[in-house]
């Protein structure tokens, strides 16, 4: 079964750091671009970061310089290092898969909750 | 940054009716547009990729059309389980950046 499972969410103080993980199974992880998308409670979807199958990474302005996406193909794993966290980063974080050159994230994890609060 | 505007914000229709959801981009996105369905407590589900291609396992009643700045998701004959929020998404060409529309809430009476 093709699956993505996120972990690592939790409560963190403003200014703190957190590392999210996403474990992939059921497909050849190294072939795909991978993304993180977040959703604050009751709000819409916000793209957070992308890493291409070749390893290049991309970010929106809202997280650039604070978040770092990485992948470890040997472990079929995706990561998101989040630094200098703010209250506005509070959300459910999803990892998602995309085929290179295609617009559309075809597989999503169940999400992990990140709460930034003192 | 390319902004996607979805309309209407809410749509209330009966089973068997046709639903037409709109997504307008602030500048051309070519065919780099996708549609998602999200039900409460669930992750989004890809419906349409590259503007008009149905994703694997998506029923034929879902179809996408458009290019440039104006896109449409059509659900030809509504089922009760189609009640959800629908989002469109675009990718800018270079560097690749992605934005989502604010969503359309579809209610089935």
PDB file of C-alpha atoms in Angstrom:
ATOM      1  CA  UNK A   1       0.000   0.000   0.000  1.00  0.00           C
ATOM      2  CA  UNK A   2       1.283   3.443  -0.932  1.00  0.00           C
ATOM      3  CA  UNK A   3       1.510   5.417   2.290  1.00  0.00           C
ATOM      4  CA  UNK A   4       2.988   8.485   3.951  1.00  0.00           C
ATOM      5  CA  UNK A   5       3.119   8.739   7.737  1.00  0.00           C
ATOM      6  CA  UNK A   6       4.123  11.945   9.494  1.00  0.00           C
ATOM      7  CA  UNK A   7       5.514  12.222  13.015  1.00  0.00           C
ATOM      8  CA  UNK A   8       7.269  14.705  15.258  1.00  0.00           C
ATOM      9  CA  UNK A   9       4.531  17.229  15.910  1.00  0.00           C
ATOM     10  CA  UNK A  10       3.842  18.663  19.332  1.00  0.00           C
ATOM     11  CA  UNK A  11       3.829  21.750  21.524  1.00  0.00           C
ATOM     12  CA  UNK A  12       6.766  24.138  21.239  1.00  0.00           C
ATOM     13  CA  UNK A  13       7.408  27.620  22.619  1.00  0.00           C
ATOM     14  CA  UNK A  14       7.733  30.636  20.342  1.00  0.00           C
ATOM     15  CA  UNK A  15      11.280  30.870  19.049  1.00  0.00           C
ATOM     16  CA  UNK A  16      11.786  27.143  19.454  1.00  0.00           C
ATOM     17  CA  UNK A  17      12.551  24.392  16.953  1.00  0.00           C
ATOM     18  CA  UNK A  18      10.906  21.175  15.880  1.00  0.00           C
ATOM     19  CA  UNK A  19      11.749  18.479  13.336  1.00  0.00           C
ATOM     20  CA  UNK A  20       9.004  16.678  11.475  1.00  0.00           C
ATOM     21  CA  UNK A  21       9.482  13.341   9.747  1.00  0.00           C
ATOM     22  CA  UNK A  22       7.532  11.610   7.001  1.00  0.00           C
ATOM     23  CA  UNK A  23       8.000   7.895   6.369  1.00  0.00           C
ATOM     24  CA  UNK A  24       7.148   6.670   2.877  1.00  0.00           C
ATOM     25  CA  UNK A  25       6.240   3.132   1.901  1.00  0.00           C
ATOM     26  CA  UNK A  26       4.804   1.234  -1.046  1.00  0.00           C
ATOM     27  CA  UNK A  27       6.582   3.206  -3.781  1.00  0.00           C
ATOM     28  CA  UNK A  28      10.086   4.153  -4.976  1.00  0.00           C
ATOM     29  CA  UNK A  29      10.583   7.230  -2.822  1.00  0.00           C
ATOM     30  CA  UNK A  30      13.635   8.531  -4.683  1.00  0.00           C
ATOM     31  CA  UNK A  31      11.693   8.931  -7.927  1.00  0.00           C
ATOM     32  CA  UNK A  32       9.284  11.545  -6.580  1.00  0.00           C
ATOM     33  CA  UNK A  33       9.245  15.201  -5.605  1.00  0.00           C
ATOM     34  CA  UNK A  34       8.029  15.666  -2.039  1.00  0.00           C
ATOM     35  CA  UNK A  35       6.239  18.534  -0.315  1.00  0.00           C
ATOM     36  CA  UNK A  36       5.068  19.835   3.033  1.00  0.00           C
ATOM     37  CA  UNK A  37       1.682  21.565   3.224  1.00  0.00           C
ATOM     38  CA  UNK A  38       0.093  23.002   6.358  1.00  0.00           C
ATOM     39  CA  UNK A  39      -3.416  23.876   7.447  1.00  0.00           C
ATOM     40  CA  UNK A  40      -4.325  25.978  10.459  1.00  0.00           C
ATOM     41  CA  UNK A  41      -7.518  24.945  12.225  1.00  0.00           C
ATOM     42  CA  UNK A  42     -10.530  26.018  10.185  1.00  0.00           C
ATOM     43  CA  UNK A  43      -8.342  27.598   7.493  1.00  0.00           C
ATOM     44  CA  UNK A  44      -7.190  26.738   3.989  1.00  0.00           C
ATOM     45  CA  UNK A  45      -4.112  24.961   2.683  1.00  0.00           C
ATOM     46  CA  UNK A  46      -0.673  26.579   2.569  1.00  0.00           C
ATOM     47  CA  UNK A  47       2.312  25.131   0.740  1.00  0.00           C
ATOM     48  CA  UNK A  48       5.366  25.108   3.020  1.00  0.00           C
ATOM     49  CA  UNK A  49       8.250  23.546   1.090  1.00  0.00           C
ATOM     50  CA  UNK A  50       9.270  21.219  -1.701  1.00  0.00           C
ATOM     51  CA  UNK A  51      12.247  19.027  -2.463  1.00  0.00           C
ATOM     52  CA  UNK A  52      12.770  17.635  -5.915  1.00  0.00           C
ATOM     53  CA  UNK A  53      13.807  14.068  -6.603  1.00  0.00           C
ATOM     54  CA  UNK A  54      17.196  15.508  -7.569  1.00  0.00           C
ATOM     55  CA  UNK A  55      17.437  17.296  -4.216  1.00  0.00           C
ATOM     56  CA  UNK A  56      16.756  20.966  -5.036  1.00  0.00           C
ATOM     57  CA  UNK A  57      14.558  22.666  -2.441  1.00  0.00           C
ATOM     58  CA  UNK A  58      12.028  25.506  -2.618  1.00  0.00           C
ATOM     59  CA  UNK A  59      10.138  27.608  -0.073  1.00  0.00           C
ATOM     60  CA  UNK A  60       7.527  30.354   0.080  1.00  0.00           C
ATOM     61  CA  UNK A  61       8.575  33.660   1.604  1.00  0.00           C
ATOM     62  CA  UNK A  62       6.671  32.953   4.818  1.00  0.00           C
ATOM     63  CA  UNK A  63       9.098  30.209   5.911  1.00  0.00           C
ATOM     64  CA  UNK A  64      12.230  30.833   3.837  1.00  0.00           C
ATOM     65  CA  UNK A  65      15.264  31.119   6.104  1.00  0.00           C
ATOM     66  CA  UNK A  66      13.452  29.409   9.013  1.00  0.00           C
ATOM     67  CA  UNK A  67      12.425  26.004   7.631  1.00  0.00           C
ATOM     68  CA  UNK A  68      14.659  23.430   5.944  1.00  0.00           C
ATOM     69  CA  UNK A  69      13.331  20.492   3.952  1.00  0.00           C
ATOM     70  CA  UNK A  70      15.513  17.442   3.413  1.00  0.00           C
ATOM     71  CA  UNK A  71      15.229  13.835   2.331  1.00  0.00           C
ATOM     72  CA  UNK A  72      17.056  10.598   2.984  1.00  0.00           C
ATOM     73  CA  UNK A  73      16.287   8.292   0.084  1.00  0.00           C
ATOM     74  CA  UNK A  74      18.048   5.314   1.677  1.00  0.00           C
ATOM     75  CA  UNK A  75      15.547   5.509   4.520  1.00  0.00           C
ATOM     76  CA  UNK A  76      12.507   6.503   2.383  1.00  0.00           C
ATOM     77  CA  UNK A  77      12.151   9.527   4.614  1.00  0.00           C
ATOM     78  CA  UNK A  78      11.335  13.216   4.320  1.00  0.00           C
ATOM     79  CA  UNK A  79      12.069  15.820   6.980  1.00  0.00           C
ATOM     80  CA  UNK A  80      11.161  19.378   7.858  1.00  0.00           C
ATOM     81  CA  UNK A  81      13.409  21.254  10.293  1.00  0.00           C
ATOM     82  CA  UNK A  82      11.460  24.199  11.656  1.00  0.00           C
ATOM     83  CA  UNK A  83      13.345  26.962  13.479  1.00  0.00           C
ATOM     84  CA  UNK A  84      12.357  30.313  14.987  1.00  0.00           C
ATOM     85  CA  UNK A  85       8.789  29.104  15.288  1.00  0.00           C
ATOM     86  CA  UNK A  86       5.960  31.604  15.628  1.00  0.00           C
ATOM     87  CA  UNK A  87       2.349  31.359  16.737  1.00  0.00           C
ATOM     88  CA  UNK A  88       1.343  31.684  13.088  1.00  0.00           C
ATOM     89  CA  UNK A  89       3.118  28.389  12.320  1.00  0.00           C
ATOM     90  CA  UNK A  90       0.523  26.511  14.388  1.00  0.00           C
ATOM     91  CA  UNK A  91      -1.156  24.037  12.032  1.00  0.00           C
ATOM     92  CA  UNK A  92      -1.517  20.466  10.910  1.00  0.00           C
ATOM     93  CA  UNK A  93       1.465  19.645   8.714  1.00  0.00           C
ATOM     94  CA  UNK A  94       1.002  17.188   5.849  1.00  0.00           C
ATOM     95  CA  UNK A  95       3.653  15.589   3.685  1.00  0.00           C
ATOM     96  CA  UNK A  96       2.628  14.902   0.108  1.00  0.00           C
ATOM     97  CA  UNK A  97       3.990  13.266  -3.024  1.00  0.00           C
ATOM     98  CA  UNK A  98       4.122  14.681  -6.529  1.00  0.00           C
ATOM     99  CA  UNK A  99       5.299  13.381  -9.873  1.00  0.00           C
ATOM    100  CA  UNK A 100       8.075  15.490 -11.379  1.00  0.00           C
ATOM    101  CA  UNK A 101       6.694  17.891 -13.969  1.00  0.00           C
ATOM    102  CA  UNK A 102       3.079  17.378 -12.958  1.00  0.00           C
ATOM    103  CA  UNK A 103       0.925  19.722 -10.891  1.00  0.00           C
ATOM    104  CA  UNK A 104      -0.972  17.725  -8.305  1.00  0.00           C
ATOM    105  CA  UNK A 105      -0.035  16.070  -5.016  1.00  0.00           C
ATOM    106  CA  UNK A 106      -1.385  12.556  -5.421  1.00  0.00           C
ATOM    107  CA  UNK A 107      -0.576  10.965  -2.065  1.00  0.00           C
ATOM    108  CA  UNK A 108      -0.933  12.690   1.318  1.00  0.00           C
ATOM    109  CA  UNK A 109      -0.155  11.648   4.860  1.00  0.00           C
ATOM    110  CA  UNK A 110      -2.654  11.976   7.693  1.00  0.00           C
ATOM    111  CA  UNK A 111      -0.874  15.019   9.112  1.00  0.00           C
ATOM    112  CA  UNK A 112       0.868  15.919  12.371  1.00  0.00           C
ATOM    113  CA  UNK A 113      -0.167  18.799  14.619  1.00  0.00           C
ATOM    114  CA  UNK A 114       2.294  21.538  15.527  1.00  0.00           C
ATOM    115  CA  UNK A 115       1.285  24.022  18.221  1.00  0.00           C
ATOM    116  CA  UNK A 116       3.453  27.050  18.927  1.00  0.00           C
ATOM    117  CA  UNK A 117       2.465  28.560  22.237  1.00  0.00           C
ATOM    118  CA  UNK A 118       3.940  29.689  25.553  1.00  0.00           C
TER     119      UNK A 118
ATOM    120  CA  UNK B   1       2.836  35.934  -6.155  1.00  0.00           C
ATOM    121  CA  UNK B   2       0.014  34.381  -8.136  1.00  0.00           C
ATOM    122  CA  UNK B   3      -3.316  34.578  -6.317  1.00  0.00           C
ATOM    123  CA  UNK B   4      -6.106  32.069  -6.928  1.00  0.00           C
ATOM    124  CA  UNK B   5      -9.673  33.230  -6.318  1.00  0.00           C
ATOM    125  CA  UNK B   6     -12.366  30.575  -6.015  1.00  0.00           C
ATOM    126  CA  UNK B   7     -16.074  31.155  -6.445  1.00  0.00           C
ATOM    127  CA  UNK B   8     -18.594  30.772  -5.078  1.00  0.00           C
ATOM    128  CA  UNK B   9     -17.484  30.546  -1.448  1.00  0.00           C
ATOM    129  CA  UNK B  10     -20.383  28.216  -0.670  1.00  0.00           C
ATOM    130  CA  UNK B  11     -22.601  26.160  -2.934  1.00  0.00           C
ATOM    131  CA  UNK B  12     -25.714  24.305  -1.829  1.00  0.00           C
ATOM    132  CA  UNK B  13     -27.196  21.813  -4.299  1.00  0.00           C
ATOM    133  CA  UNK B  14     -29.308  18.669  -4.324  1.00  0.00           C
ATOM    134  CA  UNK B  15     -28.251  15.139  -5.258  1.00  0.00           C
ATOM    135  CA  UNK B  16     -28.280  14.626  -9.021  1.00  0.00           C
ATOM    136  CA  UNK B  17     -27.688  18.307  -9.780  1.00  0.00           C
ATOM    137  CA  UNK B  18     -24.643  19.653 -11.591  1.00  0.00           C
ATOM    138  CA  UNK B  19     -22.009  21.640  -9.669  1.00  0.00           C
ATOM    139  CA  UNK B  20     -19.736  24.184 -11.325  1.00  0.00           C
ATOM    140  CA  UNK B  21     -16.830  25.532  -9.268  1.00  0.00           C
ATOM    141  CA  UNK B  22     -14.609  28.324 -10.548  1.00  0.00           C
ATOM    142  CA  UNK B  23     -10.939  29.156  -9.949  1.00  0.00           C
ATOM    143  CA  UNK B  24      -9.403  32.320 -11.377  1.00  0.00           C
ATOM    144  CA  UNK B  25      -5.669  33.074 -11.353  1.00  0.00           C
ATOM    145  CA  UNK B  26      -4.240  36.592 -11.073  1.00  0.00           C
ATOM    146  CA  UNK B  27      -1.952  35.791 -14.017  1.00  0.00           C
ATOM    147  CA  UNK B  28      -1.585  32.950 -16.450  1.00  0.00           C
ATOM    148  CA  UNK B  29      -0.628  29.579 -14.957  1.00  0.00           C
ATOM    149  CA  UNK B  30      -0.863  27.743 -18.297  1.00  0.00           C
ATOM    150  CA  UNK B  31      -2.260  24.309 -17.359  1.00  0.00           C
ATOM    151  CA  UNK B  32      -0.423  24.089 -14.040  1.00  0.00           C
ATOM    152  CA  UNK B  33      -3.587  23.704 -12.004  1.00  0.00           C
ATOM    153  CA  UNK B  34      -4.944  20.972  -9.744  1.00  0.00           C
ATOM    154  CA  UNK B  35      -8.171  20.416  -7.814  1.00  0.00           C
ATOM    155  CA  UNK B  36      -8.564  18.745  -4.410  1.00  0.00           C
ATOM    156  CA  UNK B  37     -11.446  17.571  -2.268  1.00  0.00           C
ATOM    157  CA  UNK B  38     -11.172  17.735   1.515  1.00  0.00           C
ATOM    158  CA  UNK B  39     -13.655  16.292   3.994  1.00  0.00           C
ATOM    159  CA  UNK B  40     -13.617  17.165   7.720  1.00  0.00           C
ATOM    160  CA  UNK B  41     -10.766  15.544   9.607  1.00  0.00           C
ATOM    161  CA  UNK B  42      -9.186  14.156   6.439  1.00  0.00           C
ATOM    162  CA  UNK B  43      -6.229  15.028   4.272  1.00  0.00           C
ATOM    163  CA  UNK B  44      -6.937  16.542   0.853  1.00  0.00           C
ATOM    164  CA  UNK B  45      -7.568  14.137  -2.019  1.00  0.00           C
ATOM    165  CA  UNK B  46      -6.316  14.895  -5.510  1.00  0.00           C
ATOM    166  CA  UNK B  47      -9.160  15.005  -8.042  1.00  0.00           C
ATOM    167  CA  UNK B  48      -7.687  16.689 -11.135  1.00  0.00           C
ATOM    168  CA  UNK B  49      -4.089  17.324 -12.187  1.00  0.00           C
ATOM    169  CA  UNK B  50      -2.711  19.459 -15.019  1.00  0.00           C
ATOM    170  CA  UNK B  51      -6.087  21.231 -15.295  1.00  0.00           C
ATOM    171  CA  UNK B  52      -8.077  18.450 -16.942  1.00  0.00           C
ATOM    172  CA  UNK B  53      -6.733  14.995 -16.048  1.00  0.00           C
ATOM    173  CA  UNK B  54      -8.594  12.870 -13.521  1.00  0.00           C
ATOM    174  CA  UNK B  55      -6.402  11.338 -10.839  1.00  0.00           C
ATOM    175  CA  UNK B  56      -6.362   7.598 -10.272  1.00  0.00           C
ATOM    176  CA  UNK B  57      -9.626   6.269  -8.860  1.00  0.00           C
ATOM    177  CA  UNK B  58     -11.586   9.491  -9.279  1.00  0.00           C
ATOM    178  CA  UNK B  59     -15.132   8.949 -10.602  1.00  0.00           C
ATOM    179  CA  UNK B  60     -15.939  10.138 -14.102  1.00  0.00           C
ATOM    180  CA  UNK B  61     -18.526  12.619 -12.782  1.00  0.00           C
ATOM    181  CA  UNK B  62     -15.577  14.876 -11.828  1.00  0.00           C
ATOM    182  CA  UNK B  63     -14.043  16.868 -14.682  1.00  0.00           C
ATOM    183  CA  UNK B  64     -11.717  19.824 -14.996  1.00  0.00           C
ATOM    184  CA  UNK B  65     -11.314  22.378 -17.748  1.00  0.00           C
ATOM    185  CA  UNK B  66      -9.605  25.654 -18.542  1.00  0.00           C
ATOM    186  CA  UNK B  67      -6.179  27.120 -19.135  1.00  0.00           C
ATOM    187  CA  UNK B  68      -4.425  30.417 -18.603  1.00  0.00           C
ATOM    188  CA  UNK B  69      -6.357  32.217 -15.886  1.00  0.00           C
ATOM    189  CA  UNK B  70      -9.821  30.630 -15.794  1.00  0.00           C
ATOM    190  CA  UNK B  71     -10.513  27.099 -14.633  1.00  0.00           C
ATOM    191  CA  UNK B  72     -13.601  25.071 -13.788  1.00  0.00           C
ATOM    192  CA  UNK B  73     -14.269  21.923 -11.787  1.00  0.00           C
ATOM    193  CA  UNK B  74     -17.549  20.298 -12.781  1.00  0.00           C
ATOM    194  CA  UNK B  75     -19.326  17.549 -10.881  1.00  0.00           C
ATOM    195  CA  UNK B  76     -21.903  16.276 -13.346  1.00  0.00           C
ATOM    196  CA  UNK B  77     -24.366  14.547 -11.018  1.00  0.00           C
ATOM    197  CA  UNK B  78     -23.912  15.156  -7.310  1.00  0.00           C
ATOM    198  CA  UNK B  79     -23.794  12.350  -4.792  1.00  0.00           C
ATOM    199  CA  UNK B  80     -24.284  12.876  -1.034  1.00  0.00           C
ATOM    200  CA  UNK B  81     -20.612  11.975  -0.425  1.00  0.00           C
ATOM    201  CA  UNK B  82     -19.490  14.921  -2.576  1.00  0.00           C
ATOM    202  CA  UNK B  83     -20.150  17.247   0.348  1.00  0.00           C
ATOM    203  CA  UNK B  84     -16.694  18.740   1.059  1.00  0.00           C
ATOM    204  CA  UNK B  85     -14.424  21.729   0.574  1.00  0.00           C
ATOM    205  CA  UNK B  86     -12.796  21.955  -2.838  1.00  0.00           C
ATOM    206  CA  UNK B  87      -9.464  23.697  -3.395  1.00  0.00           C
ATOM    207  CA  UNK B  88      -7.626  24.647  -6.544  1.00  0.00           C
ATOM    208  CA  UNK B  89      -3.825  24.855  -6.610  1.00  0.00           C
ATOM    209  CA  UNK B  90      -1.322  26.345  -9.027  1.00  0.00           C
ATOM    210  CA  UNK B  91       2.405  26.140  -9.562  1.00  0.00           C
ATOM    211  CA  UNK B  92       4.416  29.078 -10.834  1.00  0.00           C
ATOM    212  CA  UNK B  93       6.900  28.135 -13.510  1.00  0.00           C
ATOM    213  CA  UNK B  94      10.251  29.203 -12.002  1.00  0.00           C
ATOM    214  CA  UNK B  95      11.192  29.055  -9.267  1.00  0.00           C
ATOM    215  CA  UNK B  96       8.449  26.571  -8.532  1.00  0.00           C
ATOM    216  CA  UNK B  97       6.089  27.949  -5.915  1.00  0.00           C
ATOM    217  CA  UNK B  98       2.629  26.718  -5.137  1.00  0.00           C
ATOM    218  CA  UNK B  99      -0.485  28.486  -3.945  1.00  0.00           C
ATOM    219  CA  UNK B 100      -3.985  27.294  -3.133  1.00  0.00           C
ATOM    220  CA  UNK B 101      -7.297  29.002  -3.561  1.00  0.00           C
ATOM    221  CA  UNK B 102      -9.328  29.790  -0.445  1.00  0.00           C
ATOM    222  CA  UNK B 103     -11.740  26.933  -1.127  1.00  0.00           C
ATOM    223  CA  UNK B 104     -15.375  26.402  -2.091  1.00  0.00           C
ATOM    224  CA  UNK B 105     -17.619  24.639   0.402  1.00  0.00           C
ATOM    225  CA  UNK B 106     -20.080  22.345  -1.346  1.00  0.00           C
ATOM    226  CA  UNK B 107     -23.130  21.319   0.643  1.00  0.00           C
ATOM    227  CA  UNK B 108     -25.483  18.592  -0.544  1.00  0.00           C
ATOM    228  CA  UNK B 109     -29.058  19.272   0.558  1.00  0.00           C
TER     229      UNK B 109
END
